[in-house]
């Protein structure tokens, strides 16, 4: 635990504390009475209420729509499965501003629904909820599906032979085993929607606002750092309470499971019901995920001879100091470095948390690891600039600052993906290997690693995807001569003109392609059947 604790203390707790202190301290005096004054305002209470209920609604809707997809990807084997899994994950790495723009093109004035049926949803909360499902569908599919694929189906089959109906067998056998993974996925979806920024800012307009949007408005538009600091503390406390409840309830329900090779459990669909389920999932993916992506591609090709793409190779002297196309290489380099950091830090933390004899202090750190998902990215970005600006850690001009910020968001995904699988490994396997003379390192290499290899690759894929699409903190610390893809897209969207908008759509399309290729490579590694379990 030493390395993860040190990493979070230096690169999370310190920057957040520095920016919050700036907001509460004036003329050498602390002003904590501001908390009650700010929360008492009616408009702030409305923001708090909307932030909470839309996050709950988004989480429930995402689970309802994505759990059938998790089952299909875990249990069925069908042509194009690897490609489709990569397609499902692509929306998750898109910058939120691009997701909001894509859905505005679908449900807003002059959008697809408006042209076909005269229906507009941009003035309702449904646009926000659907955009959140679009963004978080892959979280449920990959987190729950990763464990579901390794559950031994013979346990459910035994319950069926003893007279249980399919529903009862699933409810009594499979669902309890999946509960930790479902809870982990629900927690991640809730935190992402609770701190939603770009989607709500674009689709919500002046009517809807989350805490994240309000913090940004107070910081960059009103320049009221004190109110922004109060809202940051409120968000921090709320997320901390949720994580504490999650850690306590899920820990009580975790048990050792019988895990098998995922390649053995996947099979061709049988019967009309299973083929109908597969068709329904494919239709959902096509309408909810592929259609918005197709809108982005179509808009990037609105000009002849790939004009928007060719414009990316030229400097404009205004928005960028370098051609926008260089953002591709920058993003890949940052994402690789961030993934390496996230896998090391998250892997060490997950291994420590998975021990049955872990102390209460170690188990409490489980909830703290999720806090980067619940703290405003604006706060983290500003905190980096304030806290890491003098020796011994003056990193403002260093390239490593961006991967460190991205890794903060990637670590929770590594922990939440690996922890259910690590805790499901039967401790007697490790004990038997140790009795036979294996060293602790060999026990990990021969027992744990083969069982968690797939989860480790899924975790690395999540960390890489999150790093590619991270925007909130990166926009404040990325150097002007080394922009990332999301930063470049946001800058182009913020400038008027058809050419800038077209280049933003072109960069978004490139980001989708890069992510899809990377995830497809990961799928080929993840489904390698040479390993024995």
Short mmCIF file of N, CA, C and O in Angstrom, two decimals, residues 119-177:
data_model
loop_
_atom_site.label_atom_id
_atom_site.label_comp_id
_atom_site.label_asym_id
_atom_site.label_seq_id
_atom_site.Cartn_x
_atom_site.Cartn_y
_atom_site.Cartn_z
N UNK A 119 -39.60 15.84 -33.55
CA UNK A 119 -39.44 15.67 -32.10
C UNK A 119 -38.11 16.25 -31.67
O UNK A 119 -37.06 15.97 -32.28
N UNK A 120 -38.13 17.06 -30.62
CA UNK A 120 -36.92 17.62 -30.05
C UNK A 120 -36.83 17.25 -28.57
O UNK A 120 -37.82 17.34 -27.85
N UNK A 121 -35.63 16.82 -28.15
CA UNK A 121 -35.42 16.44 -26.76
C UNK A 121 -34.36 17.30 -26.08
O UNK A 121 -34.05 17.07 -24.90
N UNK A 122 -33.81 18.28 -26.80
CA UNK A 122 -32.70 19.04 -26.23
C UNK A 122 -33.14 19.93 -25.07
O UNK A 122 -32.31 20.39 -24.30
N UNK A 123 -34.43 20.19 -24.94
CA UNK A 123 -34.92 21.01 -23.83
C UNK A 123 -35.43 20.16 -22.68
O UNK A 123 -36.02 20.68 -21.74
N UNK A 124 -35.24 18.83 -22.75
CA UNK A 124 -35.70 17.92 -21.69
C UNK A 124 -34.49 17.19 -21.09
O UNK A 124 -33.40 17.16 -21.65
N UNK A 125 -34.73 16.56 -19.93
CA UNK A 125 -33.66 15.84 -19.27
C UNK A 125 -33.36 14.52 -19.97
O UNK A 125 -32.29 13.92 -19.74
N UNK A 126 -34.26 14.06 -20.86
CA UNK A 126 -34.03 12.79 -21.55
C UNK A 126 -32.79 12.83 -22.42
O UNK A 126 -32.10 11.80 -22.57
N UNK A 127 -32.48 13.96 -23.01
CA UNK A 127 -31.26 14.06 -23.81
C UNK A 127 -30.02 13.81 -22.96
O UNK A 127 -29.08 13.12 -23.37
N UNK A 128 -30.02 14.37 -21.73
CA UNK A 128 -28.90 14.16 -20.83
C UNK A 128 -28.80 12.71 -20.40
O UNK A 128 -27.71 12.11 -20.39
N UNK A 129 -29.94 12.10 -20.05
CA UNK A 129 -29.93 10.71 -19.60
C UNK A 129 -29.44 9.77 -20.69
O UNK A 129 -28.63 8.86 -20.45
N UNK A 130 -29.93 9.96 -21.91
CA UNK A 130 -29.51 9.09 -23.02
C UNK A 130 -28.04 9.28 -23.34
O UNK A 130 -27.33 8.32 -23.67
N UNK A 131 -27.56 10.52 -23.27
CA UNK A 131 -26.13 10.77 -23.51
C UNK A 131 -25.28 10.09 -22.44
O UNK A 131 -24.20 9.57 -22.73
N UNK A 132 -25.76 10.07 -21.20
CA UNK A 132 -25.02 9.38 -20.14
C UNK A 132 -25.01 7.87 -20.37
O UNK A 132 -23.99 7.21 -20.09
N UNK A 133 -26.11 7.31 -20.85
CA UNK A 133 -26.12 5.88 -21.17
C UNK A 133 -25.13 5.59 -22.31
O UNK A 133 -24.37 4.62 -22.26
N UNK A 134 -25.14 6.44 -23.32
CA UNK A 134 -24.19 6.31 -24.44
C UNK A 134 -22.76 6.30 -23.92
O UNK A 134 -21.93 5.49 -24.35
N UNK A 135 -22.47 7.18 -22.99
CA UNK A 135 -21.11 7.35 -22.49
C UNK A 135 -20.67 6.20 -21.59
O UNK A 135 -19.50 5.80 -21.59
N UNK A 136 -21.61 5.62 -20.80
CA UNK A 136 -21.24 4.66 -19.76
C UNK A 136 -21.64 3.23 -20.06
O UNK A 136 -21.45 2.35 -19.21
N UNK A 137 -22.20 2.96 -21.23
CA UNK A 137 -22.62 1.61 -21.60
C UNK A 137 -21.44 0.63 -21.48
O UNK A 137 -21.59 -0.48 -20.94
N UNK A 138 -20.28 1.05 -21.93
CA UNK A 138 -19.11 0.16 -21.91
C UNK A 138 -18.66 -0.16 -20.50
O UNK A 138 -18.08 -1.22 -20.25
N UNK A 139 -18.89 0.74 -19.54
CA UNK A 139 -18.47 0.49 -18.16
C UNK A 139 -19.15 -0.75 -17.62
O UNK A 139 -18.52 -1.63 -17.02
N UNK A 140 -20.47 -0.87 -17.84
CA UNK A 140 -21.22 -2.02 -17.35
C UNK A 140 -20.85 -3.27 -18.15
O UNK A 140 -20.62 -4.35 -17.57
N UNK A 141 -20.79 -3.15 -19.46
CA UNK A 141 -20.51 -4.32 -20.31
C UNK A 141 -19.16 -4.93 -19.98
O UNK A 141 -19.02 -6.15 -19.84
N UNK A 142 -18.15 -4.10 -19.81
CA UNK A 142 -16.81 -4.64 -19.61
C UNK A 142 -16.55 -5.01 -18.15
O UNK A 142 -15.87 -6.00 -17.88
N UNK A 143 -17.06 -4.24 -17.21
CA UNK A 143 -16.82 -4.56 -15.80
C UNK A 143 -17.61 -5.80 -15.37
O UNK A 143 -17.05 -6.73 -14.79
N UNK A 144 -18.92 -5.81 -15.64
CA UNK A 144 -19.74 -6.95 -15.26
C UNK A 144 -19.47 -8.14 -16.18
O UNK A 144 -19.35 -9.28 -15.72
N UNK A 145 -19.37 -7.87 -17.49
CA UNK A 145 -19.13 -8.97 -18.43
C UNK A 145 -17.81 -9.66 -18.20
O UNK A 145 -17.69 -10.87 -18.44
N UNK A 146 -16.77 -8.92 -17.74
CA UNK A 146 -15.48 -9.54 -17.49
C UNK A 146 -15.55 -10.63 -16.44
O UNK A 146 -14.94 -11.70 -16.59
N UNK A 147 -16.31 -10.39 -15.35
CA UNK A 147 -16.47 -11.42 -14.31
C UNK A 147 -17.48 -12.48 -14.74
O UNK A 147 -17.29 -13.68 -14.49
N UNK A 148 -18.56 -12.05 -15.38
CA UNK A 148 -19.62 -12.98 -15.81
C UNK A 148 -19.05 -14.05 -16.73
O UNK A 148 -19.44 -15.23 -16.66
N UNK A 149 -18.12 -13.66 -17.60
CA UNK A 149 -17.55 -14.62 -18.55
C UNK A 149 -16.74 -15.70 -17.87
O UNK A 149 -16.54 -16.78 -18.43
N UNK A 150 -16.26 -15.43 -16.64
CA UNK A 150 -15.42 -16.41 -15.95
C UNK A 150 -16.17 -17.18 -14.86
O UNK A 150 -15.57 -18.01 -14.19
N UNK A 151 -17.47 -16.91 -14.68
CA UNK A 151 -18.26 -17.69 -13.74
C UNK A 151 -18.58 -19.06 -14.35
O UNK A 151 -18.97 -19.15 -15.51
N UNK A 152 -18.44 -20.09 -13.56
CA UNK A 152 -18.70 -21.45 -14.03
C UNK A 152 -20.21 -21.61 -14.27
O UNK A 152 -21.00 -21.56 -13.31
N UNK A 153 -20.66 -21.81 -15.52
CA UNK A 153 -22.10 -21.95 -15.79
C UNK A 153 -22.70 -23.23 -15.22
O UNK A 153 -23.91 -23.34 -15.08
N UNK A 154 -21.85 -24.18 -14.83
CA UNK A 154 -22.39 -25.45 -14.30
C UNK A 154 -23.06 -25.25 -12.95
O UNK A 154 -23.92 -26.07 -12.57
N UNK A 155 -22.71 -24.18 -12.23
CA UNK A 155 -23.38 -23.94 -10.95
C UNK A 155 -24.84 -23.59 -11.19
O UNK A 155 -25.73 -24.07 -10.47
N UNK A 156 -25.11 -22.75 -12.17
CA UNK A 156 -26.50 -22.42 -12.49
C UNK A 156 -27.22 -23.62 -13.09
O UNK A 156 -28.41 -23.84 -12.82
N UNK A 157 -26.51 -24.40 -13.89
CA UNK A 157 -27.11 -25.60 -14.47
C UNK A 157 -27.49 -26.61 -13.38
O UNK A 157 -28.53 -27.28 -13.47
N UNK A 158 -26.69 -26.69 -12.33
CA UNK A 158 -27.02 -27.60 -11.23
C UNK A 158 -28.30 -27.16 -10.53
O UNK A 158 -29.15 -27.99 -10.15
N UNK A 159 -28.47 -25.86 -10.36
CA UNK A 159 -29.71 -25.36 -9.76
C UNK A 159 -30.91 -25.67 -10.63
O UNK A 159 -31.99 -26.00 -10.13
N UNK A 160 -30.74 -25.59 -11.95
CA UNK A 160 -31.84 -25.92 -12.86
C UNK A 160 -32.22 -27.40 -12.74
O UNK A 160 -33.41 -27.76 -12.75
N UNK A 161 -31.21 -28.28 -12.61
CA UNK A 161 -31.48 -29.71 -12.49
C UNK A 161 -32.20 -30.03 -11.18
O UNK A 161 -32.94 -31.02 -11.10
N UNK A 162 -32.00 -29.19 -10.17
CA UNK A 162 -32.67 -29.40 -8.88
C UNK A 162 -34.07 -28.80 -8.85
O UNK A 162 -34.72 -28.78 -7.80
N UNK A 163 -34.53 -28.30 -10.01
CA UNK A 163 -35.91 -27.85 -10.12
C UNK A 163 -36.12 -26.35 -10.15
O UNK A 163 -37.27 -25.89 -10.23
N UNK A 164 -35.06 -25.55 -10.08
CA UNK A 164 -35.22 -24.10 -10.10
C UNK A 164 -35.53 -23.62 -11.51
O UNK A 164 -35.01 -24.16 -12.50
N UNK A 165 -36.39 -22.62 -11.62
CA UNK A 165 -36.68 -22.02 -12.92
C UNK A 165 -35.47 -21.22 -13.38
O UNK A 165 -34.58 -20.89 -12.58
N UNK A 166 -35.38 -20.88 -14.69
CA UNK A 166 -34.23 -20.08 -15.16
C UNK A 166 -34.06 -18.77 -14.38
O UNK A 166 -32.94 -18.39 -14.03
N UNK A 167 -35.18 -18.09 -14.11
CA UNK A 167 -35.10 -16.83 -13.38
C UNK A 167 -34.61 -17.03 -11.95
O UNK A 167 -33.75 -16.29 -11.45
N UNK A 168 -35.14 -18.06 -11.29
CA UNK A 168 -34.74 -18.30 -9.90
C UNK A 168 -33.28 -18.75 -9.82
O UNK A 168 -32.56 -18.37 -8.90
N UNK A 169 -32.87 -19.58 -10.76
CA UNK A 169 -31.47 -20.03 -10.77
C UNK A 169 -30.53 -18.83 -10.95
O UNK A 169 -29.48 -18.74 -10.30
N UNK A 170 -30.92 -17.92 -11.85
CA UNK A 170 -30.08 -16.73 -12.06
C UNK A 170 -30.09 -15.84 -10.81
O UNK A 170 -29.05 -15.31 -10.40
N UNK A 171 -31.26 -15.69 -10.18
CA UNK A 171 -31.39 -14.79 -9.03
C UNK A 171 -30.69 -15.35 -7.80
O UNK A 171 -30.13 -14.59 -7.01
N UNK A 172 -30.69 -16.69 -7.63
CA UNK A 172 -30.12 -17.28 -6.43
C UNK A 172 -28.65 -17.65 -6.57
O UNK A 172 -27.93 -17.73 -5.57
N UNK A 173 -28.18 -17.89 -7.80
CA UNK A 173 -26.81 -18.38 -8.01
C UNK A 173 -25.93 -17.32 -8.67
O UNK A 173 -24.89 -16.92 -8.14
N UNK A 174 -26.35 -16.85 -9.84
CA UNK A 174 -25.50 -15.96 -10.62
C UNK A 174 -25.49 -14.54 -10.08
O UNK A 174 -24.42 -13.92 -9.96
N UNK A 175 -26.66 -14.00 -9.76
CA UNK A 175 -26.73 -12.61 -9.32
C UNK A 175 -25.91 -12.35 -8.06
O UNK A 175 -25.18 -11.34 -8.00
N UNK A 176 -25.96 -13.20 -7.01
CA UNK A 176 -25.09 -12.95 -5.85
C UNK A 176 -23.61 -12.94 -6.20
O UNK A 176 -22.83 -12.18 -5.63
N UNK A 177 -23.20 -13.82 -7.14
CA UNK A 177 -21.79 -13.83 -7.54
C UNK A 177 -21.41 -12.57 -8.31
O UNK A 177 -20.28 -12.10 -8.23
#
